[in-house]
Protein backbone atom coordinates (compact mmCIF):
# COMPACT_ATOMS: atom_id res chain seq x y z
CA UNK A 1 0.00 0.00 0.00
CA UNK A 2 1.26 3.46 -0.89
CA UNK A 3 2.46 5.42 2.13
CA UNK A 4 1.19 8.92 2.95
CA UNK A 5 3.53 11.79 2.20
CA UNK A 6 3.98 14.03 5.24
CA UNK A 7 4.83 17.75 5.14
CA UNK A 8 6.02 19.48 8.31
CA UNK A 9 5.30 23.19 7.85
CA UNK A 10 7.48 25.46 10.00
CA UNK A 11 6.94 29.26 9.93
CA UNK A 12 10.17 31.13 10.61
CA UNK A 13 10.80 34.72 11.61
CA UNK A 14 14.36 35.52 12.70
CA UNK A 15 15.03 31.89 13.64
CA UNK A 16 18.67 31.58 12.56
CA UNK A 17 19.67 30.54 16.09
CA UNK A 18 17.48 27.42 16.12
CA UNK A 19 17.17 26.21 12.52
CA UNK A 20 20.14 23.84 12.58
CA UNK A 21 18.92 22.06 15.72
CA UNK A 22 15.30 22.09 14.52
CA UNK A 23 16.38 20.45 11.27
CA UNK A 24 18.36 17.76 13.13
CA UNK A 25 15.38 16.81 15.30
CA UNK A 26 12.80 16.88 12.52
CA UNK A 27 15.11 14.90 10.22
CA UNK A 28 15.55 12.24 12.89
CA UNK A 29 11.78 12.06 13.31
CA UNK A 30 11.16 11.73 9.56
CA UNK A 31 13.83 9.00 9.30
CA UNK A 32 12.22 7.07 12.15
CA UNK A 33 8.69 7.38 10.76
CA UNK A 34 9.90 6.30 7.32
CA UNK A 35 11.67 3.24 8.73
CA UNK A 36 8.55 2.31 10.69
CA UNK A 37 6.53 2.48 7.47
CA UNK A 38 4.22 5.21 8.76
CA UNK A 39 5.01 7.79 6.06
CA UNK A 40 6.45 7.95 2.54
CA UNK A 41 10.19 8.32 2.02
CA UNK A 42 9.71 11.58 0.09
CA UNK A 43 8.11 13.37 3.05
CA UNK A 44 9.58 16.79 3.70
CA UNK A 45 10.11 19.78 5.98
CA UNK A 46 8.81 23.08 4.60
CA UNK A 47 10.36 26.14 6.19
CA UNK A 48 8.43 29.36 5.53
CA UNK A 49 10.59 32.47 5.87
CA UNK A 50 8.27 35.26 6.99
CA UNK A 51 10.30 38.18 5.67
CA UNK A 52 13.20 37.71 8.11
CA UNK A 53 16.05 40.18 7.65
CA UNK A 54 18.67 38.05 9.39
CA UNK A 55 20.30 34.89 8.03
CA UNK A 56 17.16 32.73 8.26
CA UNK A 57 16.57 32.43 4.50
CA UNK A 58 20.24 31.92 3.48
CA UNK A 59 20.38 29.17 6.13
CA UNK A 60 17.25 27.54 4.70
CA UNK A 61 18.89 27.60 1.25
CA UNK A 62 21.99 25.87 2.67
CA UNK A 63 19.90 23.26 4.45
CA UNK A 64 18.00 22.60 1.23
CA UNK A 65 21.30 21.82 -0.49
CA UNK A 66 22.54 19.43 2.21
CA UNK A 67 19.38 17.80 3.55
CA UNK A 68 17.07 15.67 1.39
CA UNK A 69 14.04 16.60 3.48
CA UNK A 70 14.37 20.39 3.58
CA UNK A 71 12.26 22.61 1.31
CA UNK A 72 11.60 26.31 1.64
CA UNK A 73 9.20 29.13 0.88
CA UNK A 74 10.44 32.71 0.98
CA UNK A 75 7.74 35.35 1.45
CA UNK A 76 8.30 38.75 -0.13
CA UNK A 77 7.67 40.56 3.16
CA UNK A 78 6.68 39.98 6.76
CA UNK A 79 3.00 39.03 6.92
CA UNK A 80 2.75 37.59 10.42
CA UNK A 81 2.73 34.10 11.90
CA UNK A 82 -0.82 33.14 10.88
CA UNK A 83 -0.45 34.25 7.26
CA UNK A 84 2.93 32.52 7.04
CA UNK A 85 1.27 29.31 8.20
CA UNK A 86 -1.39 29.66 5.51
CA UNK A 87 1.28 30.31 2.89
CA UNK A 88 3.12 27.12 3.87
CA UNK A 89 -0.06 25.06 3.89
CA UNK A 90 -1.09 26.43 0.49
CA UNK A 91 2.18 25.12 -0.96
CA UNK A 92 2.28 21.84 1.00
CA UNK A 93 -1.29 20.76 0.25
CA UNK A 94 -0.52 20.17 -3.44
CA UNK A 95 2.36 17.82 -2.62
CA UNK A 96 1.48 16.13 0.68
CA UNK A 97 -1.27 13.86 2.00
CA UNK A 98 -0.96 15.10 5.57
CA UNK A 99 0.48 18.32 7.02
CA UNK A 100 1.86 19.01 10.48
CA UNK A 101 2.37 22.62 11.57
CA UNK A 102 4.90 23.38 14.30
CA UNK A 103 6.92 26.40 15.44
CA UNK A 104 10.66 26.50 14.90
CA UNK A 105 11.61 27.21 18.53
CA UNK A 106 11.53 23.50 19.61
CA UNK A 107 9.19 24.16 22.53
CA UNK A 108 6.71 21.66 21.09
CA UNK A 109 7.75 18.01 21.43
CA UNK A 110 8.53 16.70 17.92
CA UNK A 111 8.13 13.09 19.15
CA UNK A 112 4.38 13.68 19.35
CA UNK A 113 4.28 13.74 15.52
CA UNK A 114 4.37 9.92 15.64
CA UNK A 115 1.20 9.93 17.79
CA UNK A 116 -0.45 12.37 15.40
CA UNK A 117 0.30 10.18 12.38
CA UNK A 118 -1.03 7.16 14.29
CA UNK A 119 -4.28 8.98 15.03
CA UNK A 120 -4.54 9.97 11.36
CA UNK A 121 -4.25 6.27 10.50
CA UNK A 122 -7.30 5.67 12.70
CA UNK A 123 -9.37 8.01 10.53
CA UNK A 124 -8.83 11.38 12.21
CA UNK A 125 -8.55 14.34 9.83
CA UNK A 126 -7.35 16.79 12.48
CA UNK A 127 -5.12 15.97 15.45
CA UNK A 128 -4.41 18.71 17.99
CA UNK A 129 -1.18 18.91 19.95
CA UNK A 130 -2.24 20.00 23.44
CA UNK A 131 -0.02 21.04 26.32
CA UNK A 132 -0.42 19.01 29.52
CA UNK A 133 0.36 22.00 31.70
CA UNK A 134 1.86 25.51 31.70
CA UNK A 135 4.53 24.97 34.36
CA UNK A 136 7.25 26.45 32.12
CA UNK A 137 5.31 29.72 31.73
CA UNK A 138 5.52 32.71 34.03
CA UNK A 139 2.63 33.42 36.38
CA UNK A 140 1.59 36.35 34.20
CA UNK A 141 1.52 34.29 31.00
CA UNK A 142 -0.39 31.44 32.67
CA UNK A 143 -2.96 33.85 34.06
CA UNK A 144 -3.46 35.74 30.82
CA UNK A 145 -3.73 32.48 28.85
CA UNK A 146 -6.40 31.16 31.21
CA UNK A 147 -8.26 34.47 30.98
CA UNK A 148 -8.01 34.39 27.18
CA UNK A 149 -9.43 30.87 26.81
CA UNK A 150 -12.20 31.62 29.32
CA UNK A 151 -13.10 34.79 27.45
CA UNK A 152 -13.11 32.96 24.11
CA UNK A 153 -15.49 30.37 25.56
CA UNK A 154 -17.75 33.13 26.91
CA UNK A 155 -17.79 34.74 23.47
CA UNK A 156 -18.91 31.48 21.91
CA UNK A 157 -15.68 30.83 20.01
CA UNK A 158 -14.77 27.17 19.53
CA UNK A 159 -11.19 26.51 20.58
CA UNK A 160 -9.12 23.75 22.18
CA UNK A 161 -7.74 24.71 25.58
CA UNK A 162 -3.91 24.84 25.73
CA UNK A 163 -3.63 24.23 21.98
CA UNK A 164 -1.69 26.70 19.83
CA UNK A 165 -0.72 25.89 16.24
CA UNK A 166 0.83 22.45 16.68
CA UNK A 167 -1.52 20.13 14.79
CA UNK A 168 -1.87 17.56 12.03
CA UNK A 169 -4.35 18.08 9.20
CA UNK A 170 -5.31 15.79 6.34
CA UNK A 171 -5.19 16.99 2.76
CA UNK A 172 -8.94 17.51 2.61
CA UNK A 173 -8.91 19.41 5.91
CA UNK A 174 -6.21 21.76 4.60
CA UNK A 175 -8.12 22.28 1.36
CA UNK A 176 -11.25 23.09 3.36
CA UNK A 177 -9.27 25.55 5.50
CA UNK A 178 -8.10 27.33 2.35
CA UNK A 179 -11.72 28.10 1.51
CA UNK A 180 -11.82 30.52 4.45
CA UNK A 181 -10.74 33.77 2.84
CA UNK A 182 -10.72 36.25 5.74
CA UNK A 183 -7.66 38.47 6.21
CA UNK A 184 -7.96 38.69 10.00
CA UNK A 185 -6.68 35.17 10.61
CA UNK A 186 -7.09 33.18 13.79
CA UNK A 187 -6.37 29.66 12.57
CA UNK A 188 -6.89 27.88 15.89
CA UNK A 189 -10.45 29.23 15.80
CA UNK A 190 -11.02 28.32 12.15
CA UNK A 191 -9.89 24.69 12.33
CA UNK A 192 -12.65 23.57 14.76
CA UNK A 193 -15.20 25.00 12.30
CA UNK A 194 -14.18 22.47 9.62
CA UNK A 195 -16.22 19.73 11.28
CA UNK A 196 -13.99 16.75 10.49
CA UNK A 197 -13.09 13.97 12.94
CA UNK A 198 -10.57 15.18 15.52
CA UNK A 199 -8.33 13.82 18.26
CA UNK A 200 -5.90 15.28 20.78
CA UNK A 201 -2.41 14.18 21.77
CA UNK A 202 -0.78 15.58 24.90
CA UNK A 203 2.80 16.63 25.60
CA UNK A 204 4.97 18.67 27.94
CA UNK A 205 6.06 21.98 26.46
CA UNK A 206 9.75 22.80 26.85
CA UNK A 207 11.78 25.97 27.20
CA UNK A 208 12.77 27.71 23.98
CA UNK A 209 15.98 26.14 22.62
CA UNK A 210 17.56 29.48 21.59
CA UNK A 211 16.67 32.98 20.49
CA UNK A 212 13.85 35.16 21.76
CA UNK A 213 10.07 34.84 21.65
CA UNK A 214 8.48 36.54 18.64
CA UNK A 215 5.27 37.11 20.61
CA UNK A 216 5.78 39.99 23.07
CA UNK A 217 2.82 41.20 25.12
CA UNK A 218 1.78 43.72 22.46
CA UNK A 219 1.52 41.04 19.76
CA UNK A 220 -0.19 38.61 22.13
CA UNK A 221 -2.81 41.27 22.93
CA UNK A 222 -3.37 42.01 19.23
CA UNK A 223 -3.65 38.27 18.53
CA UNK A 224 -6.25 37.89 21.29
CA UNK A 225 -8.25 40.81 19.87
CA UNK A 226 -8.18 39.22 16.42
CA UNK A 227 -9.39 35.94 17.88
CA UNK A 228 -12.32 37.53 19.68
CA UNK A 229 -13.47 40.03 17.06
CA UNK A 230 -13.03 37.61 14.14
CA UNK A 231 -15.43 35.04 15.60
CA UNK A 232 -17.87 36.84 17.87
CA UNK A 233 -20.11 39.93 17.80
CA UNK A 234 -20.90 39.67 21.51
CA UNK A 235 -18.74 42.72 22.40
CA UNK A 236 -21.19 44.82 20.37
CA UNK A 237 -24.07 43.34 22.37
CA UNK A 238 -22.22 44.21 25.57
CA UNK A 239 -22.07 47.84 24.42
CA UNK A 240 -25.85 47.79 23.98
CA UNK A 241 -26.27 46.23 27.44
CA UNK A 242 -23.99 48.87 28.93
CA UNK A 243 -26.11 51.59 27.32
CA UNK A 244 -29.28 50.12 28.87
CA UNK A 245 -27.60 49.99 32.30
CA UNK A 246 -26.57 53.65 31.96
CA UNK A 247 -30.14 54.53 31.05
CA UNK A 248 -31.45 53.00 34.28
CA UNK A 249 -28.70 54.73 36.27
CA UNK A 250 -29.71 58.05 34.69
CA UNK A 251 -33.37 57.42 35.56
CA UNK A 252 -32.35 56.63 39.15
CA UNK A 253 -30.41 59.89 39.36
CA UNK A 254 -33.40 61.76 37.92
CA UNK A 255 -35.71 60.27 40.58
CA UNK A 256 -33.23 61.25 43.28
CA UNK A 257 -32.96 64.83 41.99
CA UNK A 258 -36.77 65.22 41.81
CA UNK A 259 -37.15 63.81 45.33
CA UNK A 260 -34.47 66.18 46.66
CA UNK A 261 -36.15 69.16 44.97
CA UNK A 262 -39.58 68.30 46.42
CA UNK A 263 -38.17 67.80 49.89
CA UNK A 264 -36.33 71.12 49.72
CA UNK A 265 -32.83 69.64 49.90
CA UNK A 266 -30.52 71.31 47.39
CA UNK A 267 -28.40 69.08 45.18
CA UNK A 268 -24.78 70.14 45.60
CA UNK A 269 -21.37 68.95 44.48
CA UNK A 270 -19.96 69.58 41.07
CA UNK A 271 -17.34 66.87 41.72
CA UNK A 272 -19.90 64.08 41.56
CA UNK A 273 -21.35 65.62 38.42
CA UNK A 274 -17.95 65.81 36.73
CA UNK A 275 -17.10 62.27 37.84
CA UNK A 276 -20.32 60.93 36.31
CA UNK A 277 -19.69 62.85 33.11
CA UNK A 278 -16.17 61.53 32.73
CA UNK A 279 -17.26 57.98 33.55
CA UNK A 280 -20.06 58.01 31.00
CA UNK A 281 -17.83 59.63 28.39
CA UNK A 282 -15.19 56.95 28.93
CA UNK A 283 -17.76 54.18 28.50
CA UNK A 284 -19.06 55.81 25.33
CA UNK A 285 -15.53 55.97 23.91
CA UNK A 286 -14.96 52.30 24.81
CA UNK A 287 -18.17 51.41 22.99
CA UNK A 288 -17.14 53.41 19.96
CA UNK A 289 -13.74 51.73 20.04
CA UNK A 290 -15.31 48.25 20.01
CA UNK A 291 -17.61 49.15 17.12
CA UNK A 292 -14.66 50.81 15.36
CA UNK A 293 -12.65 47.59 15.68
CA UNK A 294 -15.33 45.72 13.74
CA UNK A 295 -15.63 48.47 11.14
CA UNK A 296 -11.85 48.37 10.70
CA UNK A 297 -11.96 44.63 10.07
CA UNK A 298 -14.73 45.11 7.51
CA UNK A 299 -12.53 47.72 5.81
CA UNK A 300 -9.62 45.25 5.61
CA UNK A 301 -11.81 42.41 4.36
CA UNK A 302 -13.58 44.34 1.58
CA UNK A 303 -10.25 45.40 0.06
CA UNK A 304 -9.57 41.69 -0.52
CA UNK A 305 -5.81 42.10 -0.82
CA UNK A 306 -3.58 39.01 -1.04
CA UNK A 307 -2.61 37.63 2.36
CA UNK A 308 0.95 36.91 1.23
CA UNK A 309 3.25 37.03 -1.80
CA UNK A 310 5.64 34.14 -2.38
CA UNK A 311 9.02 35.22 -3.71
CA UNK A 312 10.71 31.82 -4.07
CA UNK A 313 10.08 28.13 -3.48
CA UNK A 314 12.77 25.50 -2.87
CA UNK A 315 11.79 21.91 -3.55
CA UNK A 316 13.34 18.51 -2.93
CA UNK A 317 13.71 17.82 -6.64
CA UNK A 318 15.29 21.08 -7.72
CA UNK A 319 17.70 22.44 -5.11
CA UNK A 320 19.48 25.66 -6.14
CA UNK A 321 23.01 25.63 -7.45
PDB file of N, CA and C in Angstrom, residues 218-268:
ATOM      1  N   UNK A 218       2.540  42.922  23.424  1.00  0.00           N
ATOM      2  CA  UNK A 218       1.777  43.725  22.462  1.00  0.00           C
ATOM      3  C   UNK A 218       1.196  42.848  21.360  1.00  0.00           C
ATOM      4  N   UNK A 219       1.997  41.928  20.816  1.00  0.00           N
ATOM      5  CA  UNK A 219       1.517  41.037  19.758  1.00  0.00           C
ATOM      6  C   UNK A 219       0.515  40.023  20.299  1.00  0.00           C
ATOM      7  N   UNK A 220       0.751  39.554  21.536  1.00  0.00           N
ATOM      8  CA  UNK A 220      -0.195  38.614  22.135  1.00  0.00           C
ATOM      9  C   UNK A 220      -1.560  39.271  22.317  1.00  0.00           C
ATOM     10  N   UNK A 221      -1.558  40.547  22.741  1.00  0.00           N
ATOM     11  CA  UNK A 221      -2.814  41.267  22.932  1.00  0.00           C
ATOM     12  C   UNK A 221      -3.527  41.468  21.599  1.00  0.00           C
ATOM     13  N   UNK A 222      -2.772  41.829  20.557  1.00  0.00           N
ATOM     14  CA  UNK A 222      -3.370  42.008  19.229  1.00  0.00           C
ATOM     15  C   UNK A 222      -3.924  40.691  18.702  1.00  0.00           C
ATOM     16  N   UNK A 223      -3.201  39.605  18.967  1.00  0.00           N
ATOM     17  CA  UNK A 223      -3.648  38.272  18.526  1.00  0.00           C
ATOM     18  C   UNK A 223      -4.952  37.890  19.227  1.00  0.00           C
ATOM     19  N   UNK A 224      -5.035  38.184  20.533  1.00  0.00           N
ATOM     20  CA  UNK A 224      -6.252  37.893  21.286  1.00  0.00           C
ATOM     21  C   UNK A 224      -7.426  38.701  20.751  1.00  0.00           C
ATOM     22  N   UNK A 225      -7.189  39.974  20.427  1.00  0.00           N
ATOM     23  CA  UNK A 225      -8.252  40.813  19.874  1.00  0.00           C
ATOM     24  C   UNK A 225      -8.733  40.268  18.540  1.00  0.00           C
ATOM     25  N   UNK A 226      -7.803  39.819  17.706  1.00  0.00           N
ATOM     26  CA  UNK A 226      -8.181  39.220  16.425  1.00  0.00           C
ATOM     27  C   UNK A 226      -9.045  37.988  16.643  1.00  0.00           C
ATOM     28  N   UNK A 227      -8.642  37.162  17.608  1.00  0.00           N
ATOM     29  CA  UNK A 227      -9.385  35.941  17.876  1.00  0.00           C
ATOM     30  C   UNK A 227     -10.811  36.207  18.319  1.00  0.00           C
ATOM     31  N   UNK A 228     -10.985  37.224  19.167  1.00  0.00           N
ATOM     32  CA  UNK A 228     -12.316  37.531  19.678  1.00  0.00           C
ATOM     33  C   UNK A 228     -13.183  38.197  18.612  1.00  0.00           C
ATOM     34  N   UNK A 229     -12.656  39.245  17.990  1.00  0.00           N
ATOM     35  CA  UNK A 229     -13.472  40.028  17.057  1.00  0.00           C
ATOM     36  C   UNK A 229     -13.675  39.333  15.722  1.00  0.00           C
ATOM     37  N   UNK A 230     -12.852  38.329  15.402  1.00  0.00           N
ATOM     38  CA  UNK A 230     -13.030  37.610  14.142  1.00  0.00           C
ATOM     39  C   UNK A 230     -14.112  36.541  14.233  1.00  0.00           C
ATOM     40  N   UNK A 231     -14.500  36.162  15.447  1.00  0.00           N
ATOM     41  CA  UNK A 231     -15.426  35.044  15.601  1.00  0.00           C
ATOM     42  C   UNK A 231     -16.664  35.359  16.428  1.00  0.00           C
ATOM     43  N   UNK A 232     -16.739  36.547  17.001  1.00  0.00           N
ATOM     44  CA  UNK A 232     -17.871  36.841  17.871  1.00  0.00           C
ATOM     45  C   UNK A 232     -18.278  38.307  17.764  1.00  0.00           C
ATOM     46  N   UNK A 233     -19.599  38.555  17.784  1.00  0.00           N
ATOM     47  CA  UNK A 233     -20.112  39.929  17.802  1.00  0.00           C
ATOM     48  C   UNK A 233     -20.659  40.274  19.190  1.00  0.00           C
ATOM     49  N   UNK A 234     -20.391  39.419  20.172  1.00  0.00           N
ATOM     50  CA  UNK A 234     -20.905  39.668  21.513  1.00  0.00           C
ATOM     51  C   UNK A 234     -20.395  40.976  22.127  1.00  0.00           C
ATOM     52  N   UNK A 235     -19.148  41.414  21.851  1.00  0.00           N
ATOM     53  CA  UNK A 235     -18.741  42.716  22.398  1.00  0.00           C
ATOM     54  C   UNK A 235     -19.676  43.851  22.002  1.00  0.00           C
ATOM     55  N   UNK A 236     -20.240  43.795  20.790  1.00  0.00           N
ATOM     56  CA  UNK A 236     -21.189  44.819  20.371  1.00  0.00           C
ATOM     57  C   UNK A 236     -22.463  44.738  21.210  1.00  0.00           C
ATOM     58  N   UNK A 237     -22.903  43.510  21.521  1.00  0.00           N
ATOM     59  CA  UNK A 237     -24.073  43.342  22.375  1.00  0.00           C
ATOM     60  C   UNK A 237     -23.799  43.868  23.782  1.00  0.00           C
ATOM     61  N   UNK A 238     -22.568  43.695  24.253  1.00  0.00           N
ATOM     62  CA  UNK A 238     -22.217  44.205  25.568  1.00  0.00           C
ATOM     63  C   UNK A 238     -22.304  45.732  25.608  1.00  0.00           C
ATOM     64  N   UNK A 239     -21.951  46.378  24.500  1.00  0.00           N
ATOM     65  CA  UNK A 239     -22.068  47.836  24.425  1.00  0.00           C
ATOM     66  C   UNK A 239     -23.536  48.240  24.561  1.00  0.00           C
ATOM     67  N   UNK A 240     -24.421  47.517  23.874  1.00  0.00           N
ATOM     68  CA  UNK A 240     -25.854  47.791  23.982  1.00  0.00           C
ATOM     69  C   UNK A 240     -26.336  47.589  25.414  1.00  0.00           C
ATOM     70  N   UNK A 241     -25.891  46.496  26.053  1.00  0.00           N
ATOM     71  CA  UNK A 241     -26.275  46.225  27.436  1.00  0.00           C
ATOM     72  C   UNK A 241     -25.779  47.331  28.361  1.00  0.00           C
ATOM     73  N   UNK A 242     -24.555  47.796  28.118  1.00  0.00           N
ATOM     74  CA  UNK A 242     -23.987  48.873  28.927  1.00  0.00           C
ATOM     75  C   UNK A 242     -24.822  50.149  28.778  1.00  0.00           C
ATOM     76  N   UNK A 243     -25.268  50.421  27.551  1.00  0.00           N
ATOM     77  CA  UNK A 243     -26.114  51.592  27.319  1.00  0.00           C
ATOM     78  C   UNK A 243     -27.427  51.509  28.077  1.00  0.00           C
ATOM     79  N   UNK A 244     -28.032  50.310  28.135  1.00  0.00           N
ATOM     80  CA  UNK A 244     -29.284  50.122  28.873  1.00  0.00           C
ATOM     81  C   UNK A 244     -29.059  50.333  30.369  1.00  0.00           C
ATOM     82  N   UNK A 245     -27.928  49.809  30.881  1.00  0.00           N
ATOM     83  CA  UNK A 245     -27.603  49.986  32.299  1.00  0.00           C
ATOM     84  C   UNK A 245     -27.439  51.464  32.625  1.00  0.00           C
ATOM     85  N   UNK A 246     -26.758  52.208  31.757  1.00  0.00           N
ATOM     86  CA  UNK A 246     -26.575  53.647  31.964  1.00  0.00           C
ATOM     87  C   UNK A 246     -27.908  54.380  31.955  1.00  0.00           C
ATOM     88  N   UNK A 247     -28.825  53.906  31.109  1.00  0.00           N
ATOM     89  CA  UNK A 247     -30.137  54.528  31.050  1.00  0.00           C
ATOM     90  C   UNK A 247     -30.860  54.389  32.389  1.00  0.00           C
ATOM     91  N   UNK A 248     -30.806  53.211  32.982  1.00  0.00           N
ATOM     92  CA  UNK A 248     -31.451  53.002  34.279  1.00  0.00           C
ATOM     93  C   UNK A 248     -30.754  53.803  35.380  1.00  0.00           C
ATOM     94  N   UNK A 249     -29.426  53.908  35.298  1.00  0.00           N
ATOM     95  CA  UNK A 249     -28.695  54.728  36.274  1.00  0.00           C
ATOM     96  C   UNK A 249     -29.141  56.186  36.157  1.00  0.00           C
ATOM     97  N   UNK A 250     -29.277  56.673  34.911  1.00  0.00           N
ATOM     98  CA  UNK A 250     -29.710  58.051  34.688  1.00  0.00           C
ATOM     99  C   UNK A 250     -31.115  58.280  35.239  1.00  0.00           C
ATOM    100  N   UNK A 251     -32.009  57.297  35.028  1.00  0.00           N
ATOM    101  CA  UNK A 251     -33.370  57.415  35.560  1.00  0.00           C
ATOM    102  C   UNK A 251     -33.352  57.448  37.085  1.00  0.00           C
ATOM    103  N   UNK A 252     -32.475  56.632  37.689  1.00  0.00           N
ATOM    104  CA  UNK A 252     -32.350  56.631  39.148  1.00  0.00           C
ATOM    105  C   UNK A 252     -31.881  57.979  39.664  1.00  0.00           C
ATOM    106  N   UNK A 253     -30.900  58.564  38.956  1.00  0.00           N
ATOM    107  CA  UNK A 253     -30.406  59.890  39.356  1.00  0.00           C
ATOM    108  C   UNK A 253     -31.506  60.931  39.209  1.00  0.00           C
ATOM    109  N   UNK A 254     -32.303  60.813  38.133  1.00  0.00           N
ATOM    110  CA  UNK A 254     -33.402  61.758  37.917  1.00  0.00           C
ATOM    111  C   UNK A 254     -34.428  61.668  39.046  1.00  0.00           C
ATOM    112  N   UNK A 255     -34.769  60.449  39.466  1.00  0.00           N
ATOM    113  CA  UNK A 255     -35.712  60.267  40.578  1.00  0.00           C
ATOM    114  C   UNK A 255     -35.160  60.890  41.851  1.00  0.00           C
ATOM    115  N   UNK A 256     -33.861  60.693  42.083  1.00  0.00           N
ATOM    116  CA  UNK A 256     -33.230  61.246  43.284  1.00  0.00           C
ATOM    117  C   UNK A 256     -33.282  62.773  43.270  1.00  0.00           C
ATOM    118  N   UNK A 257     -32.978  63.371  42.109  1.00  0.00           N
ATOM    119  CA  UNK A 257     -32.965  64.832  41.994  1.00  0.00           C
ATOM    120  C   UNK A 257     -34.368  65.398  42.232  1.00  0.00           C
ATOM    121  N   UNK A 258     -35.388  64.753  41.635  1.00  0.00           N
ATOM    122  CA  UNK A 258     -36.772  65.225  41.815  1.00  0.00           C
ATOM    123  C   UNK A 258     -37.188  65.121  43.285  1.00  0.00           C
ATOM    124  N   UNK A 259     -36.813  63.990  43.919  1.00  0.00           N
ATOM    125  CA  UNK A 259     -37.147  63.805  45.331  1.00  0.00           C
ATOM    126  C   UNK A 259     -36.467  64.870  46.197  1.00  0.00           C
ATOM    127  N   UNK A 260     -35.200  65.178  45.890  1.00  0.00           N
ATOM    128  CA  UNK A 260     -34.467  66.182  46.658  1.00  0.00           C
ATOM    129  C   UNK A 260     -35.081  67.563  46.468  1.00  0.00           C
ATOM    130  N   UNK A 261     -35.548  67.836  45.258  1.00  0.00           N
ATOM    131  CA  UNK A 261     -36.152  69.158  44.969  1.00  0.00           C
ATOM    132  C   UNK A 261     -37.472  69.308  45.706  1.00  0.00           C
ATOM    133  N   UNK A 262     -38.294  68.247  45.731  1.00  0.00           N
ATOM    134  CA  UNK A 262     -39.582  68.301  46.418  1.00  0.00           C
ATOM    135  C   UNK A 262     -39.393  68.455  47.923  1.00  0.00           C
ATOM    136  N   UNK A 263     -38.407  67.763  48.441  1.00  0.00           N
ATOM    137  CA  UNK A 263     -38.174  67.803  49.887  1.00  0.00           C
ATOM    138  C   UNK A 263     -37.449  69.060  50.320  1.00  0.00           C
ATOM    139  N   UNK A 264     -36.995  69.860  49.379  1.00  0.00           N
ATOM    140  CA  UNK A 264     -36.331  71.116  49.720  1.00  0.00           C
ATOM    141  C   UNK A 264     -34.839  70.981  49.947  1.00  0.00           C
ATOM    142  N   UNK A 265     -34.274  69.823  49.736  1.00  0.00           N
ATOM    143  CA  UNK A 265     -32.826  69.636  49.897  1.00  0.00           C
ATOM    144  C   UNK A 265     -32.139  69.969  48.579  1.00  0.00           C
ATOM    145  N   UNK A 266     -31.228  70.910  48.617  1.00  0.00           N
ATOM    146  CA  UNK A 266     -30.522  71.306  47.390  1.00  0.00           C
ATOM    147  C   UNK A 266     -29.508  70.234  46.990  1.00  0.00           C
ATOM    148  N   UNK A 267     -29.360  70.040  45.702  1.00  0.00           N
ATOM    149  CA  UNK A 267     -28.395  69.076  45.177  1.00  0.00           C
ATOM    150  C   UNK A 267     -27.086  69.807  44.943  1.00  0.00           C
ATOM    151  N   UNK A 268     -26.049  69.440  45.687  1.00  0.00           N
ATOM    152  CA  UNK A 268     -24.780  70.135  45.601  1.00  0.00           C
ATOM    153  C   UNK A 268     -23.673  69.173  45.152  1.00  0.00           C
TER     154      UNK A 268
END
